[in-house]
Short mmCIF file of C-alpha atoms and ligand atoms in Angstrom, two decimals:
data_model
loop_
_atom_site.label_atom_id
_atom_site.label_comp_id
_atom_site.label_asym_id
_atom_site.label_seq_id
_atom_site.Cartn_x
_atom_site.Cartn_y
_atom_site.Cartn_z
CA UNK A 1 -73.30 40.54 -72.01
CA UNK A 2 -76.18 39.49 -74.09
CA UNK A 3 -78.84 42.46 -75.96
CA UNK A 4 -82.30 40.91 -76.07
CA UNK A 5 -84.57 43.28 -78.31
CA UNK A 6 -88.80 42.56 -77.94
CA UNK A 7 -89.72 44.12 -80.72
CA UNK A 8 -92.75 44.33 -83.38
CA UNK A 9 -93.77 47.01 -86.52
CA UNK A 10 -97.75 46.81 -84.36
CA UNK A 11 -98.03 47.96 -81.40
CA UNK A 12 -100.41 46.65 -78.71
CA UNK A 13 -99.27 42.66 -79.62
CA UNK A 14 -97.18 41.78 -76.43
CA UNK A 15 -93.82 43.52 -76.76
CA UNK A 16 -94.15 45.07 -72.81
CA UNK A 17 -95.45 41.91 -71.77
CA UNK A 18 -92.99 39.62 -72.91
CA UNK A 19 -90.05 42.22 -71.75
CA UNK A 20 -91.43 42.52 -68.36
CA UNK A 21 -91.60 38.78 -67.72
CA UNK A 22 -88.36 37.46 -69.87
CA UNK A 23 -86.56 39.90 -67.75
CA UNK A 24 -87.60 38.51 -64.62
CA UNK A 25 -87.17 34.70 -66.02
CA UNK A 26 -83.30 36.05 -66.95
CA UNK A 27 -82.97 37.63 -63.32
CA UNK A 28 -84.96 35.16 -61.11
CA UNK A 29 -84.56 31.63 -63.17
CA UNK A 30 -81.10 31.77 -64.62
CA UNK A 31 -79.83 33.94 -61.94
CA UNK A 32 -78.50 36.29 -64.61
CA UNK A 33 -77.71 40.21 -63.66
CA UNK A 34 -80.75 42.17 -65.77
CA UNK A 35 -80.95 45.05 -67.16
CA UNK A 36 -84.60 45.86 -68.93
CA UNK A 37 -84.37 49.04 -70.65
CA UNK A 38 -87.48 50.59 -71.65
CA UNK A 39 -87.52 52.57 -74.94
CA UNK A 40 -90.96 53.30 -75.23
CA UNK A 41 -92.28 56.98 -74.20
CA UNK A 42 -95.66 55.13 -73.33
CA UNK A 43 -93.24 53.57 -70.27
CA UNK A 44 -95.18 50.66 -69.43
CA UNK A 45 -92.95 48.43 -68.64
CA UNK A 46 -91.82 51.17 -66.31
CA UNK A 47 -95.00 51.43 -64.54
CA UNK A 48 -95.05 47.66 -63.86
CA UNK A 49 -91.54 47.45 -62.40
CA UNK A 50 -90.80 51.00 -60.97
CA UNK A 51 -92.91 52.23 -57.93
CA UNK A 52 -91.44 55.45 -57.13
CA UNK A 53 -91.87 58.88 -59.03
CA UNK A 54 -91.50 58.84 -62.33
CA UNK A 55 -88.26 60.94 -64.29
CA UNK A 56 -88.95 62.83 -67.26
CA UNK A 57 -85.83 62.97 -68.90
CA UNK A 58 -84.62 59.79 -70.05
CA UNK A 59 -83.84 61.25 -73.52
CA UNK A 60 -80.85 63.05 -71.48
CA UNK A 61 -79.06 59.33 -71.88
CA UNK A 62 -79.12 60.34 -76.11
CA UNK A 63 -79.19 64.26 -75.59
CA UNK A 64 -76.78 65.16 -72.94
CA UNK A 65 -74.39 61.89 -72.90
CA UNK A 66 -76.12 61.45 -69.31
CA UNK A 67 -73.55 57.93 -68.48
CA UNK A 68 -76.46 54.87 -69.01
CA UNK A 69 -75.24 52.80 -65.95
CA UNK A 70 -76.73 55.85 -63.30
CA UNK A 71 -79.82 55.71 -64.82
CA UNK A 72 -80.48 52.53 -63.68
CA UNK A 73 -82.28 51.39 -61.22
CA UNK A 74 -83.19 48.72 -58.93
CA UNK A 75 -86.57 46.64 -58.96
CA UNK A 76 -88.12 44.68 -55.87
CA UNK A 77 -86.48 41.84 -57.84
CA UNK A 78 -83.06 40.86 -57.07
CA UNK A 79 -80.73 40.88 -59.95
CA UNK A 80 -83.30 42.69 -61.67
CA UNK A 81 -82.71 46.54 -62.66
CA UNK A 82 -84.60 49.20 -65.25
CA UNK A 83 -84.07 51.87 -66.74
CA UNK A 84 -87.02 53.75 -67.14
CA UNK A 85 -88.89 55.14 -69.71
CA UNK A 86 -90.88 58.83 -69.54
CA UNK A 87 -92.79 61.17 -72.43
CA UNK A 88 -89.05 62.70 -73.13
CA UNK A 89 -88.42 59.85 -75.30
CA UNK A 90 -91.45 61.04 -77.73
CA UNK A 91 -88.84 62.84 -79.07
CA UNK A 92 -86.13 60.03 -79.79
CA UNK A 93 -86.72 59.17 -83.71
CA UNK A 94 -85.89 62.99 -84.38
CA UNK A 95 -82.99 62.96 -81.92
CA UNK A 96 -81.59 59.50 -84.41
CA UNK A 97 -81.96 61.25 -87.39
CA UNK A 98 -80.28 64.66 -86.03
CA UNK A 99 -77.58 62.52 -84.66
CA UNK A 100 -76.61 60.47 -87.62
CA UNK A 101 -74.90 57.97 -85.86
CA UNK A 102 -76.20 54.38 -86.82
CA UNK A 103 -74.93 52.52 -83.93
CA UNK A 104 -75.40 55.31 -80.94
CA UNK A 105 -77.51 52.74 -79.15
CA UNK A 106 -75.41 49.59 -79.39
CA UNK A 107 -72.06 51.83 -78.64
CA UNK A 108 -73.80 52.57 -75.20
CA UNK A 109 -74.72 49.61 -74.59
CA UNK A 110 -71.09 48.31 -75.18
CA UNK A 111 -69.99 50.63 -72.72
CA UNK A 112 -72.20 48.93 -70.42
CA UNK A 113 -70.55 46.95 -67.38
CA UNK A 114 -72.31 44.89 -64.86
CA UNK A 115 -74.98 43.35 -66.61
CA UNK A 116 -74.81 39.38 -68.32
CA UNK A 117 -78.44 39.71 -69.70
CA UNK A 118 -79.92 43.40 -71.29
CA UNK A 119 -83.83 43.50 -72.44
CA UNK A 120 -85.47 46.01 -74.66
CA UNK A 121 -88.45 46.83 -74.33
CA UNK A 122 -88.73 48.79 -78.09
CA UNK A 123 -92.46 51.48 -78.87
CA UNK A 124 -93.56 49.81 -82.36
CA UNK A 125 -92.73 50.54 -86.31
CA UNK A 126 -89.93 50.74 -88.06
CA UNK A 127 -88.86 53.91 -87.14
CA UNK A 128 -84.65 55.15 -86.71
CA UNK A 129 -85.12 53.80 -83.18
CA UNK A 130 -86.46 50.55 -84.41
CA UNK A 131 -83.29 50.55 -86.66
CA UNK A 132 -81.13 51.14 -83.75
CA UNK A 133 -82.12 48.44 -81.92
CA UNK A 134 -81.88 45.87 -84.52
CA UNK A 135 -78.20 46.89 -84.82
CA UNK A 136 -77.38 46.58 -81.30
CA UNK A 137 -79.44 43.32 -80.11
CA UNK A 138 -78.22 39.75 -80.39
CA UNK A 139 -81.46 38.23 -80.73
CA UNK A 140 -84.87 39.88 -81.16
CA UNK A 141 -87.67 38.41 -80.22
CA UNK A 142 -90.84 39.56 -81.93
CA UNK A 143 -94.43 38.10 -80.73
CA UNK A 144 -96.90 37.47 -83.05
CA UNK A 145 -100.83 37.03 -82.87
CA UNK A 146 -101.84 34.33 -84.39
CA UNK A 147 -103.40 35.87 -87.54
CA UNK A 148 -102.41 36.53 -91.11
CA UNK A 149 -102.02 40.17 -90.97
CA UNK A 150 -99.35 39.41 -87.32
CA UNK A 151 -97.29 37.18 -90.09
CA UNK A 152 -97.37 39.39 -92.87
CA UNK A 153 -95.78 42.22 -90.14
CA UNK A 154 -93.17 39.88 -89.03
CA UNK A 155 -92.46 38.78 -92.38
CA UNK A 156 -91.83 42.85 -93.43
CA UNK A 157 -89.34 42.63 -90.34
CA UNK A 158 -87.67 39.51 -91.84
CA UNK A 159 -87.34 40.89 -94.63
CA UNK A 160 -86.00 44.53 -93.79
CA UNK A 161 -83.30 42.80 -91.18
CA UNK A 162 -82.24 39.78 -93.73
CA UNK A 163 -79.81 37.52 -92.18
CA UNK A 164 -78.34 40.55 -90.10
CA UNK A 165 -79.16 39.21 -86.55
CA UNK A 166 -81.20 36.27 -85.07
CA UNK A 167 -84.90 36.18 -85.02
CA UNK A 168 -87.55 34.53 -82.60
CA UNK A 169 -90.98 34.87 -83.80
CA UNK A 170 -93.76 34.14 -80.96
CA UNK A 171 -97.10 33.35 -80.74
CA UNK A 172 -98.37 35.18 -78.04
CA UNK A 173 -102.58 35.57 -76.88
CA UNK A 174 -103.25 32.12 -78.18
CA UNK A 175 -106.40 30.74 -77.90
CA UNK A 176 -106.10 26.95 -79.86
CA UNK A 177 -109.89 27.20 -79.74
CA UNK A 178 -110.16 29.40 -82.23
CA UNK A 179 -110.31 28.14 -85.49
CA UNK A 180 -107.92 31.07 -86.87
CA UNK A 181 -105.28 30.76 -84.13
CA UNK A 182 -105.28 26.67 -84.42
CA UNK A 183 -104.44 27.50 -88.09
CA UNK A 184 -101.18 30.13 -87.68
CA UNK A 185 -100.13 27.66 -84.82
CA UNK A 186 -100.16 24.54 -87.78
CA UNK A 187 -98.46 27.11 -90.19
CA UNK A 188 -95.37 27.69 -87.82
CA UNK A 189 -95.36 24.53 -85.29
CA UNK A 190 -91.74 25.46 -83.85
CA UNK A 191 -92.46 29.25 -82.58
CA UNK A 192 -93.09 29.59 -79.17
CA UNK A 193 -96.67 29.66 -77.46
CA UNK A 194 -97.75 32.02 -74.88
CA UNK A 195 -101.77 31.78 -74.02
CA UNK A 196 -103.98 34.00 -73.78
CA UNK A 197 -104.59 34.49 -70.48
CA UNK A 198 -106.40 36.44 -67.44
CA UNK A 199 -103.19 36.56 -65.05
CA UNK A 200 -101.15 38.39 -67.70
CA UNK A 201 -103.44 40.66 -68.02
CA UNK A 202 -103.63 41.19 -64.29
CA UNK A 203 -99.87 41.67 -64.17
CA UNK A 204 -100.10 45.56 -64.95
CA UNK A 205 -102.75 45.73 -61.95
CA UNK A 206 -100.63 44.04 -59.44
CA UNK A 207 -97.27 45.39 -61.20
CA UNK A 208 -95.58 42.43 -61.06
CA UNK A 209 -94.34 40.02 -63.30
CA UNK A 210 -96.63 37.06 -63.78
CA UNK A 211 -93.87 34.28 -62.08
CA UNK A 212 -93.97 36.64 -59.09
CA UNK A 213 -97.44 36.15 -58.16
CA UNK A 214 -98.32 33.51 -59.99
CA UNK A 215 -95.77 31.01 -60.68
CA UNK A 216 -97.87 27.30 -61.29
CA UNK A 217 -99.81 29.28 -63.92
CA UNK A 218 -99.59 28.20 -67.49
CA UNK A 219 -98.79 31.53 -68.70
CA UNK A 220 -96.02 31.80 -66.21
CA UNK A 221 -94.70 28.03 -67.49
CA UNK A 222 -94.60 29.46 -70.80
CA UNK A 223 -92.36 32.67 -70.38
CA UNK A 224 -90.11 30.12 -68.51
CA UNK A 225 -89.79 27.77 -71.28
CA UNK A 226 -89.55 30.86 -73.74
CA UNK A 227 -86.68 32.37 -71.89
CA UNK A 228 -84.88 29.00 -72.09
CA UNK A 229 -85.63 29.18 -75.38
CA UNK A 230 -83.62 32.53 -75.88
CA UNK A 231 -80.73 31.55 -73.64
CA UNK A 232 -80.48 28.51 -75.87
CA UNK A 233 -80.28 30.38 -79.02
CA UNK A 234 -78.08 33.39 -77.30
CA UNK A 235 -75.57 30.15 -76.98
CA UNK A 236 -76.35 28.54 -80.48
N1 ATP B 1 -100.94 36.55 -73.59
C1 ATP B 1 -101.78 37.52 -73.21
N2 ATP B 1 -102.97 37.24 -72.64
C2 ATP B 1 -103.81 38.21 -72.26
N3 ATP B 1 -103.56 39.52 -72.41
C3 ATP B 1 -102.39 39.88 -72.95
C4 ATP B 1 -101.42 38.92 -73.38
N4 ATP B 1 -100.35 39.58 -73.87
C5 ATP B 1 -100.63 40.89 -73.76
N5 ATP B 1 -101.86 41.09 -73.21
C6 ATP B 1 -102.52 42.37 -72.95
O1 ATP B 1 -102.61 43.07 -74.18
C7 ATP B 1 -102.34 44.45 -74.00
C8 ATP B 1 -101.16 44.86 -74.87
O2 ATP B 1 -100.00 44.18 -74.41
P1 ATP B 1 -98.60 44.93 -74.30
O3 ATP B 1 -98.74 46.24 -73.60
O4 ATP B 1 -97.62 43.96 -73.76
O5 ATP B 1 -98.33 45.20 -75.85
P2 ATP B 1 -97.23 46.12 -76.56
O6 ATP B 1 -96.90 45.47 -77.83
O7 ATP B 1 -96.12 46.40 -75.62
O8 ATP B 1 -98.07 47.47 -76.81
P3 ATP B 1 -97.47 48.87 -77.31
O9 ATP B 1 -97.20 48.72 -78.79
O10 ATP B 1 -98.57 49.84 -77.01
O11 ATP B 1 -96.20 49.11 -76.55
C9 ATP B 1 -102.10 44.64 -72.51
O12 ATP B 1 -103.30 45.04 -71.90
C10 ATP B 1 -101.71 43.26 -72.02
O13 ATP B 1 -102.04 43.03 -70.68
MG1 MG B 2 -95.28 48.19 -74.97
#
């Protein structure tokens, strides 16, 4: 089993968006048995790929030892399960610190059967949860707007994780007509594009993953070509 953390310092950059689809890629294209595990109290992800009533304890998994595996469930996706996310997890930096355990997250997830592929879907900053999920993923992927202030925040996560696990930065809302974005995409030539574009943004009104409903799309191409990218480096 492979941890894939999508994770940023900002919020509002992509993190959900790149989860929701690289999840499906892992489940739909590479036929791979998916776990996304939302983190992030604002539950988006959740509300894209979960229909039915919300919970509103999925802190219980930290708190009260709640066994991870039965809080998963399934999507209309096959292959394709969640666990969801609800306000509870407000709560989860305080519930690190009180716990003192470094690695509570990654010794769940190694207690984890079932699953080759397991997305996080991480809330922003670098926050005790933050630092739990760099210590439990194999690769985290981290997308970046094409902009100096994006590179300075991914270079602060660089820096704070060192050589400790892999990193794969991505542009993500690209728009090569802009002057700015042409000039970040020239800095870094080897990270990942996604575009900007109208169907992903439609994907939280339809609640479904972009490739679901809108597979020839060149937004759609790109989260394929990004999760070959990761299964590539989970292999390297
Ligand atoms: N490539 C894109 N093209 C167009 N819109 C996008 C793109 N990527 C993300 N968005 C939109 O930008 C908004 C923020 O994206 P998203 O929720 O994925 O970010 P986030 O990093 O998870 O935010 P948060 O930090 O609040 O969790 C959403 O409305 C989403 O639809
Ligand atoms: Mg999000």
């Amino acid at each position: 089993m492979a941890t894939i953390a999508i994770y940023s310092l900002k919020g509002g950059v992509g993190k959900t968006t790149l989860s929701v689809n690289l999840a499906w890629c892992a489940a739909t294209r590479s036929a791979r048995r998916t776990l996304l595990w939302d983190l992030d109290p604002q539950a988006a992800s959740s509300w894209v790929l979960a229909h039915g009533t919300p919970s509103n304890d999925a802190q219980a998994i930290f708190s009260r030892d709640v066994p991870l595996a039965t809080r998963a469930i399934a999507t209309a996706w096959p292959r394709l399960d969640l666990i969801p996310a609800d306000g509870s997890l407000r709560g989860l930096d305080r519930l690190f610190q009180d716990l003192d355990k470094k690695k509570r997250l990654a010794k769940l997830l190694g207690g984890l059967k079932g699953y080759d592929r397991v997305l996080l879907d991480c809330p922003p900053g670098l926050t005790d949860t933050a630092d739990q999920v760099m210590r439990a993923a194999d690769v985290i992927v981290v997308p970046v707007i094409p902009s100096p202030l994006s590179e300075r925040a991914f270079a602060a996560v660089k820096a704070h994780l060192g050589d400790r696990t892999a990193l794969m930065p991505v542009h993500v809302m690209v728009d090569r007509r802009r002057s700015l974005h042409a000039a970040a995409l020239s800095r870094n030539p080897d990270w990942p594009v996604i575009p900007m574009a109208s169907v992903i943004e439609e994907m939280t009104v339809r609640r479904e993953p972009v490739g679901a409903f809108a597979p020839r799309s060149a937004a759609a191409v790109a989260f394929d070509g990004l999760w070959r990218a990761v299964e590539r480096q989970l292999a390297a």
